[in-house]
Amino acid sequence: MHFTGTIWRPPYEAHSALLQITVGCTHDKCKFCSLYEHRFVLSPLSEIEDDLKEISTLNRNVKRVFLTGANPFALSFDKLKELALMIKHHLPSVESIGCFSRVTDISPKTTEQLSELQLLGYDEIIFGTECGDDPTLKFMCKGYSSSDIVEQLNKLDGVGIRYHISYLNGLSGFGNGQRVALSTAKTYNQINPISISFVALTVFPQSDLYQEIKSGNFTEAGELERLHEQKTMIEKLEIETTIYANTISNTAPLVGALPKDKAAMIKHLQYAIDNVDETELRRYRENIRHL
């Protein structure tokens, strides 16, 4: 199998066949990110086909393929169609194809093209929306606004392509958590994600944000402030979705469904706020070496 650098995939893709399609990120400007070391390139089709042949010898009954890389959905409609047909040729049992994507990867594709991609199996695409607060998105150089999130993901809603999103807790910095929780909940209440993954911001030296902190241009939110932010977000969300907050970055791990488990999740977070010391939580954060 051909893989370059660290391979990232969500926990819920644990049983998917991983197939490298692209390396790196088309945007590569987000200040907080230190995940991708390589410039964006498409893997040679010969390598992709060799990998598909190898997967087929290991498991002829693969149901889902997850395309690795920061945002393979940035590829053109024609290229994504070609890849889907190649996957179906070598792995006839495949029912769906997933990948990471940026919100901006949707806009070049027409509704008709998105509908065809859905029929070809593209489903449960994962978007790192990070938040729905415009000042934060701008400072972090995400390259889109909260209205873009709503407009583009509603296009997927319209054609039946389901999606997951992520929320980066603490991204707005010290003193801004409540504002961002409220504005993000307002944004997310206009879309229909299968799940929202809460990941607490952890700043690594390789990121541009680390330099912003050293220069005094950004102050990290406290750990308890982040828990308050998460609690407010969950309180204000009015959609049906699943909340995942169970990575190494989360200081009060939880998983639950909205609206069914809202009260239990709020109670869990309030207990952590009332009973865990800020210093202890910060020590935990500083000891995280890798996500």
mmCIF file of C-alpha atoms in Angstrom:
data_model
loop_
_atom_site.group_PDB
_atom_site.id
_atom_site.type_symbol
_atom_site.label_atom_id
_atom_site.label_comp_id
_atom_site.label_asym_id
_atom_site.label_seq_id
_atom_site.Cartn_x
_atom_site.Cartn_y
_atom_site.Cartn_z
ATOM 1 C CA MET A 1 0.000 0.000 0.000
ATOM 2 C CA HIS A 2 1.158 3.525 -0.784
ATOM 3 C CA PHE A 3 0.878 5.941 2.146
ATOM 4 C CA THR A 4 2.733 9.208 2.720
ATOM 5 C CA GLY A 5 3.291 10.684 6.183
ATOM 6 C CA THR A 6 0.798 10.312 9.030
ATOM 7 C CA ILE A 7 -2.550 8.905 7.957
ATOM 8 C CA TRP A 8 -5.574 10.538 9.611
ATOM 9 C CA ARG A 9 -9.018 9.015 9.758
ATOM 10 C CA PRO A 10 -11.944 9.455 12.179
ATOM 11 C CA PRO A 11 -12.630 6.760 14.791
ATOM 12 C CA TYR A 12 -15.863 5.798 13.012
ATOM 13 C CA GLU A 13 -13.873 4.854 9.884
ATOM 14 C CA ALA A 14 -12.036 2.099 11.764
ATOM 15 C CA HIS A 15 -13.578 -0.648 9.637
ATOM 16 C CA SER A 16 -13.202 1.138 6.291
ATOM 17 C CA ALA A 17 -10.541 0.257 3.742
ATOM 18 C CA LEU A 18 -8.071 3.160 3.582
ATOM 19 C CA LEU A 19 -6.994 4.279 0.127
ATOM 20 C CA GLN A 20 -4.530 7.123 -0.453
ATOM 21 C CA ILE A 21 -5.862 9.432 -3.150
ATOM 22 C CA THR A 22 -4.230 12.746 -2.284
ATOM 23 C CA VAL A 23 -1.431 13.966 -0.050
ATOM 24 C CA GLY A 24 -1.541 17.284 1.785
ATOM 25 C CA CYS A 25 -4.153 20.058 1.838
ATOM 26 C CA THR A 26 -5.226 22.372 -0.986
ATOM 27 C CA HIS A 27 -5.582 25.270 1.474
ATOM 28 C CA ASP A 28 -2.717 24.742 3.936
ATOM 29 C CA LYS A 29 -3.244 28.136 5.613
ATOM 30 C CA CYS A 30 -5.192 27.390 8.803
ATOM 31 C CA LYS A 31 -3.161 28.839 11.670
ATOM 32 C CA PHE A 32 -3.941 26.073 14.144
ATOM 33 C CA CYS A 33 -3.183 23.118 11.877
ATOM 34 C CA SER A 34 -0.027 21.030 12.026
ATOM 35 C CA LEU A 35 -1.398 17.787 10.588
ATOM 36 C CA TYR A 36 -0.126 17.856 7.002
ATOM 37 C CA GLU A 37 3.526 18.272 6.077
ATOM 38 C CA HIS A 38 3.324 17.822 2.318
ATOM 39 C CA ARG A 39 1.977 19.996 -0.492
ATOM 40 C CA PHE A 40 -1.259 18.855 -2.119
ATOM 41 C CA VAL A 41 -0.743 16.252 -4.833
ATOM 42 C CA LEU A 42 -2.876 13.566 -6.449
ATOM 43 C CA SER A 43 -1.512 10.058 -6.141
ATOM 44 C CA PRO A 44 -0.617 8.470 -9.487
ATOM 45 C CA LEU A 45 -3.546 6.457 -10.817
ATOM 46 C CA SER A 46 -1.218 3.479 -11.246
ATOM 47 C CA GLU A 47 -0.496 3.502 -7.494
ATOM 48 C CA ILE A 48 -4.198 3.822 -6.665
ATOM 49 C CA GLU A 49 -5.024 0.871 -8.901
ATOM 50 C CA ASP A 50 -2.205 -1.218 -7.395
ATOM 51 C CA ASP A 51 -3.552 -0.465 -3.916
ATOM 52 C CA LEU A 52 -7.074 -1.425 -4.930
ATOM 53 C CA LYS A 53 -5.773 -4.734 -6.255
ATOM 54 C CA GLU A 54 -3.963 -5.328 -2.959
ATOM 55 C CA ILE A 55 -7.091 -4.528 -0.933
ATOM 56 C CA SER A 56 -9.110 -6.929 -3.105
ATOM 57 C CA THR A 57 -6.729 -9.782 -2.309
ATOM 58 C CA LEU A 58 -7.103 -9.120 1.427
ATOM 59 C CA ASN A 59 -10.853 -8.544 1.608
ATOM 60 C CA ARG A 60 -13.220 -9.033 -1.318
ATOM 61 C CA ASN A 61 -16.198 -7.947 0.810
ATOM 62 C CA VAL A 62 -15.177 -4.370 1.593
ATOM 63 C CA LYS A 63 -18.302 -2.267 2.197
ATOM 64 C CA ARG A 64 -16.737 1.181 2.555
ATOM 65 C CA VAL A 65 -13.588 2.874 1.292
ATOM 66 C CA PHE A 66 -12.180 5.960 2.998
ATOM 67 C CA LEU A 67 -10.006 8.138 0.768
ATOM 68 C CA THR A 68 -7.089 9.520 2.764
ATOM 69 C CA GLY A 69 -5.625 12.998 2.498
ATOM 70 C CA ALA A 70 -6.710 16.354 3.905
ATOM 71 C CA ASN A 71 -9.438 16.977 1.321
ATOM 72 C CA PRO A 72 -9.742 14.589 -1.631
ATOM 73 C CA PHE A 73 -13.212 16.001 -2.324
ATOM 74 C CA ALA A 74 -11.391 19.028 -3.804
ATOM 75 C CA LEU A 75 -10.787 16.939 -6.923
ATOM 76 C CA SER A 76 -12.928 17.723 -9.948
ATOM 77 C CA PHE A 77 -16.218 15.959 -10.564
ATOM 78 C CA ASP A 78 -14.676 14.051 -13.470
ATOM 79 C CA LYS A 79 -11.763 12.823 -11.361
ATOM 80 C CA LEU A 80 -14.006 11.804 -8.442
ATOM 81 C CA LYS A 81 -16.245 9.914 -10.886
ATOM 82 C CA GLU A 82 -13.249 8.156 -12.414
ATOM 83 C CA LEU A 83 -12.023 7.116 -8.965
ATOM 84 C CA ALA A 84 -15.452 5.820 -7.927
ATOM 85 C CA LEU A 85 -15.692 3.682 -11.069
ATOM 86 C CA MET A 86 -12.183 2.337 -10.486
ATOM 87 C CA ILE A 87 -13.079 1.437 -6.889
ATOM 88 C CA LYS A 88 -16.292 -0.295 -8.000
ATOM 89 C CA HIS A 89 -14.386 -2.233 -10.668
ATOM 90 C CA HIS A 90 -11.879 -3.692 -8.222
ATOM 91 C CA LEU A 91 -14.174 -3.844 -5.168
ATOM 92 C CA PRO A 92 -17.733 -4.574 -6.380
ATOM 93 C CA SER A 93 -18.972 -4.994 -2.809
ATOM 94 C CA VAL A 94 -18.260 -1.341 -1.898
ATOM 95 C CA GLU A 95 -21.428 0.508 -0.922
ATOM 96 C CA SER A 96 -20.027 3.919 0.005
ATOM 97 C CA ILE A 97 -16.966 6.122 -0.328
ATOM 98 C CA GLY A 98 -15.939 8.682 2.300
ATOM 99 C CA CYS A 99 -13.217 11.276 2.705
ATOM 100 C CA PHE A 100 -12.265 14.547 4.360
ATOM 101 C CA SER A 101 -13.299 17.776 2.658
ATOM 102 C CA ARG A 102 -13.205 21.539 2.973
ATOM 103 C CA VAL A 103 -16.443 23.507 2.716
ATOM 104 C CA THR A 104 -14.964 25.258 -0.335
ATOM 105 C CA ASP A 105 -14.606 21.923 -2.159
ATOM 106 C CA ILE A 106 -18.376 21.777 -2.707
ATOM 107 C CA SER A 107 -18.911 25.112 -4.466
ATOM 108 C CA PRO A 108 -17.268 24.261 -7.845
ATOM 109 C CA LYS A 109 -19.618 21.284 -8.263
ATOM 110 C CA THR A 110 -23.131 21.688 -9.645
ATOM 111 C CA THR A 111 -26.180 20.176 -7.991
ATOM 112 C CA GLU A 112 -26.397 17.696 -10.866
ATOM 113 C CA GLN A 113 -22.771 16.648 -10.356
ATOM 114 C CA LEU A 114 -23.266 16.258 -6.597
ATOM 115 C CA SER A 115 -26.345 14.111 -7.255
ATOM 116 C CA GLU A 116 -24.313 11.864 -9.543
ATOM 117 C CA LEU A 117 -21.513 11.605 -6.965
ATOM 118 C CA GLN A 118 -24.120 10.532 -4.426
ATOM 119 C CA LEU A 119 -25.308 7.798 -6.800
ATOM 120 C CA LEU A 120 -21.684 6.718 -7.284
ATOM 121 C CA GLY A 121 -21.423 6.126 -3.533
ATOM 122 C CA TYR A 122 -19.924 9.291 -2.063
ATOM 123 C CA ASP A 123 -21.472 9.612 1.380
ATOM 124 C CA GLU A 124 -20.640 10.604 4.968
ATOM 125 C CA ILE A 125 -18.069 13.205 3.925
ATOM 126 C CA ILE A 126 -16.182 14.812 6.845
ATOM 127 C CA PHE A 127 -15.795 18.579 7.125
ATOM 128 C CA GLY A 128 -13.517 20.412 9.545
ATOM 129 C CA THR A 129 -15.844 23.392 9.915
ATOM 130 C CA GLU A 130 -14.079 24.200 13.261
ATOM 131 C CA CYS A 131 -16.756 26.756 14.270
ATOM 132 C CA GLY A 132 -19.477 28.974 12.857
ATOM 133 C CA ASP A 133 -18.142 32.292 14.121
ATOM 134 C CA ASP A 134 -16.936 34.709 11.430
ATOM 135 C CA PRO A 135 -14.253 36.647 13.395
ATOM 136 C CA THR A 136 -12.675 33.351 14.475
ATOM 137 C CA LEU A 137 -12.832 31.827 10.989
ATOM 138 C CA LYS A 138 -11.188 34.955 9.579
ATOM 139 C CA PHE A 139 -8.402 35.102 12.174
ATOM 140 C CA MET A 140 -7.622 31.426 11.692
ATOM 141 C CA CYS A 141 -7.514 31.838 7.869
ATOM 142 C CA LYS A 142 -10.116 29.150 7.205
ATOM 143 C CA GLY A 143 -10.987 30.685 3.848
ATOM 144 C CA TYR A 144 -14.769 30.740 4.244
ATOM 145 C CA SER A 145 -17.532 32.263 6.399
ATOM 146 C CA SER A 146 -20.372 30.865 8.487
ATOM 147 C CA SER A 147 -22.814 31.618 5.644
ATOM 148 C CA ASP A 148 -20.637 29.506 3.321
ATOM 149 C CA ILE A 149 -20.922 26.592 5.748
ATOM 150 C CA VAL A 150 -24.713 26.794 5.642
ATOM 151 C CA GLU A 151 -24.990 27.375 1.892
ATOM 152 C CA GLN A 152 -22.615 24.615 0.823
ATOM 153 C CA LEU A 153 -23.675 21.931 3.299
ATOM 154 C CA ASN A 154 -27.315 22.626 2.468
ATOM 155 C CA LYS A 155 -26.375 21.684 -1.126
ATOM 156 C CA LEU A 156 -25.331 18.274 0.185
ATOM 157 C CA ASP A 157 -28.561 18.029 2.189
ATOM 158 C CA GLY A 158 -30.459 18.647 -1.028
ATOM 159 C CA VAL A 159 -28.834 15.766 -2.937
ATOM 160 C CA GLY A 160 -28.697 13.269 -0.080
ATOM 161 C CA ILE A 161 -24.962 13.249 0.612
ATOM 162 C CA ARG A 162 -24.651 12.885 4.364
ATOM 163 C CA TYR A 163 -21.802 14.466 6.307
ATOM 164 C CA HIS A 164 -20.021 14.784 9.636
ATOM 165 C CA ILE A 165 -18.511 18.027 10.942
ATOM 166 C CA SER A 166 -15.959 18.932 13.586
ATOM 167 C CA TYR A 167 -15.925 21.756 16.120
ATOM 168 C CA LEU A 168 -12.613 22.990 17.525
ATOM 169 C CA ASN A 169 -13.361 23.944 21.103
ATOM 170 C CA GLY A 170 -11.317 26.932 22.348
ATOM 171 C CA LEU A 171 -10.426 28.135 18.842
ATOM 172 C CA SER A 172 -11.571 31.700 19.544
ATOM 173 C CA GLY A 173 -9.115 32.193 22.412
ATOM 174 C CA PHE A 174 -9.448 33.570 25.921
ATOM 175 C CA GLY A 175 -12.712 35.302 26.795
ATOM 176 C CA ASN A 176 -14.554 34.487 23.577
ATOM 177 C CA GLY A 177 -15.938 31.029 24.272
ATOM 178 C CA GLN A 178 -19.525 32.006 24.999
ATOM 179 C CA ARG A 179 -19.782 34.240 21.941
ATOM 180 C CA VAL A 180 -18.475 31.510 19.671
ATOM 181 C CA ALA A 181 -20.688 28.847 21.248
ATOM 182 C CA LEU A 182 -23.784 30.948 20.548
ATOM 183 C CA SER A 183 -22.833 31.962 17.009
ATOM 184 C CA THR A 184 -21.758 28.437 16.115
ATOM 185 C CA ALA A 185 -24.935 26.878 17.478
ATOM 186 C CA LYS A 186 -26.894 29.361 15.323
ATOM 187 C CA THR A 187 -24.903 28.246 12.271
ATOM 188 C CA TYR A 188 -25.080 24.529 12.982
ATOM 189 C CA ASN A 189 -28.837 24.688 13.634
ATOM 190 C CA GLN A 190 -29.228 25.477 9.903
ATOM 191 C CA ILE A 191 -27.490 22.282 8.693
ATOM 192 C CA ASN A 192 -28.000 18.545 9.200
ATOM 193 C CA PRO A 193 -24.775 16.771 10.204
ATOM 194 C CA ILE A 194 -24.826 13.114 11.161
ATOM 195 C CA SER A 195 -22.419 13.988 13.943
ATOM 196 C CA ILE A 196 -20.421 16.825 15.453
ATOM 197 C CA SER A 197 -16.964 15.933 16.763
ATOM 198 C CA PHE A 198 -15.811 18.253 19.534
ATOM 199 C CA VAL A 199 -12.017 18.476 19.533
ATOM 200 C CA ALA A 200 -10.337 20.755 22.075
ATOM 201 C CA LEU A 201 -7.702 23.037 20.583
ATOM 202 C CA THR A 202 -4.200 21.781 21.337
ATOM 203 C CA VAL A 203 -1.463 24.031 19.969
ATOM 204 C CA PHE A 204 1.709 22.403 18.677
ATOM 205 C CA PRO A 205 4.995 24.217 17.862
ATOM 206 C CA GLN A 206 4.697 23.363 14.160
ATOM 207 C CA SER A 207 1.570 25.525 13.783
ATOM 208 C CA ASP A 208 1.375 29.220 12.869
ATOM 209 C CA LEU A 209 -0.857 29.700 15.910
ATOM 210 C CA TYR A 210 2.054 28.778 18.174
ATOM 211 C CA GLN A 211 3.943 31.777 16.783
ATOM 212 C CA GLU A 212 0.881 33.997 17.255
ATOM 213 C CA ILE A 213 0.859 33.017 20.928
ATOM 214 C CA LYS A 214 4.568 33.738 21.295
ATOM 215 C CA SER A 215 4.039 37.137 19.640
ATOM 216 C CA GLY A 216 1.194 37.991 22.003
ATOM 217 C CA ASN A 217 -1.455 38.039 19.265
ATOM 218 C CA PHE A 218 -3.471 35.135 20.687
ATOM 219 C CA THR A 219 -4.186 33.957 24.236
ATOM 220 C CA GLU A 220 -5.453 30.442 24.724
ATOM 221 C CA ALA A 221 -8.785 29.887 26.410
ATOM 222 C CA GLY A 222 -8.637 28.289 29.833
ATOM 223 C CA GLU A 223 -9.642 24.669 30.200
ATOM 224 C CA LEU A 224 -12.724 25.457 32.273
ATOM 225 C CA GLU A 225 -13.732 28.143 29.787
ATOM 226 C CA ARG A 226 -13.622 25.491 27.076
ATOM 227 C CA LEU A 227 -15.896 23.215 29.086
ATOM 228 C CA HIS A 228 -18.330 26.113 29.577
ATOM 229 C CA GLU A 229 -18.167 26.767 25.815
ATOM 230 C CA GLN A 230 -18.920 23.125 25.038
ATOM 231 C CA LYS A 231 -21.786 23.089 27.530
ATOM 232 C CA THR A 232 -23.364 26.214 26.019
ATOM 233 C CA MET A 233 -23.024 24.814 22.507
ATOM 234 C CA ILE A 234 -24.827 21.609 23.443
ATOM 235 C CA GLU A 235 -27.518 23.575 25.287
ATOM 236 C CA LYS A 236 -28.222 25.710 22.216
ATOM 237 C CA LEU A 237 -28.124 23.022 19.527
ATOM 238 C CA GLU A 238 -31.634 22.210 18.304
ATOM 239 C CA ILE A 239 -30.840 19.608 15.636
ATOM 240 C CA GLU A 240 -30.832 15.827 15.739
ATOM 241 C CA THR A 241 -27.221 14.664 15.669
ATOM 242 C CA THR A 242 -24.626 12.687 17.583
ATOM 243 C CA ILE A 243 -21.990 14.428 19.686
ATOM 244 C CA TYR A 244 -18.531 12.878 19.873
ATOM 245 C CA ALA A 245 -16.144 14.443 22.386
ATOM 246 C CA ASN A 246 -13.960 11.466 23.153
ATOM 247 C CA THR A 247 -10.509 12.097 21.689
ATOM 248 C CA ILE A 248 -7.285 12.530 23.636
ATOM 249 C CA SER A 249 -7.889 16.308 23.417
ATOM 250 C CA ASN A 250 -11.108 16.192 25.458
ATOM 251 C CA THR A 251 -10.723 16.708 29.201
ATOM 252 C CA ALA A 252 -14.285 15.571 29.973
ATOM 253 C CA PRO A 253 -14.927 12.850 27.373
ATOM 254 C CA LEU A 254 -18.501 12.129 26.335
ATOM 255 C CA VAL A 255 -20.645 10.710 23.551
ATOM 256 C CA GLY A 256 -24.343 11.302 23.194
ATOM 257 C CA ALA A 257 -27.282 11.830 20.848
ATOM 258 C CA LEU A 258 -29.228 15.068 20.553
ATOM 259 C CA PRO A 259 -31.816 15.793 21.700
ATOM 260 C CA LYS A 260 -32.191 12.536 23.661
ATOM 261 C CA ASP A 261 -29.000 12.801 25.737
ATOM 262 C CA LYS A 262 -28.752 16.592 26.031
ATOM 263 C CA ALA A 263 -29.545 16.759 29.746
ATOM 264 C CA ALA A 264 -27.085 13.969 30.578
ATOM 265 C CA MET A 265 -24.263 15.601 28.586
ATOM 266 C CA ILE A 266 -24.867 18.986 30.205
ATOM 267 C CA LYS A 267 -24.872 17.352 33.641
ATOM 268 C CA HIS A 268 -21.599 15.559 32.844
ATOM 269 C CA LEU A 269 -19.893 18.793 31.762
ATOM 270 C CA GLN A 270 -21.210 20.738 34.754
ATOM 271 C CA TYR A 271 -19.843 18.075 37.079
ATOM 272 C CA ALA A 272 -16.410 18.409 35.470
ATOM 273 C CA ILE A 273 -16.579 22.216 35.728
ATOM 274 C CA ASP A 274 -17.478 22.009 39.417
ATOM 275 C CA ASN A 275 -15.009 19.329 40.425
ATOM 276 C CA VAL A 276 -11.841 19.540 38.321
ATOM 277 C CA ASP A 277 -9.054 22.051 38.903
ATOM 278 C CA GLU A 278 -7.896 24.359 36.069
ATOM 279 C CA THR A 279 -4.245 23.649 36.865
ATOM 280 C CA GLU A 280 -4.776 19.908 36.632
ATOM 281 C CA LEU A 281 -6.548 20.237 33.299
ATOM 282 C CA ARG A 282 -3.842 22.513 31.898
ATOM 283 C CA ARG A 283 -1.153 20.061 32.947
ATOM 284 C CA TYR A 284 -3.028 17.376 31.025
ATOM 285 C CA ARG A 285 -3.193 19.595 27.915
ATOM 286 C CA GLU A 286 0.524 20.385 28.033
ATOM 287 C CA ASN A 287 1.372 16.688 28.186
ATOM 288 C CA ILE A 288 -0.439 15.904 24.908
ATOM 289 C CA ARG A 289 2.298 15.250 22.363
ATOM 290 C CA HIS A 290 0.256 14.131 19.372
ATOM 291 C CA LEU A 291 -3.379 13.985 18.351
#
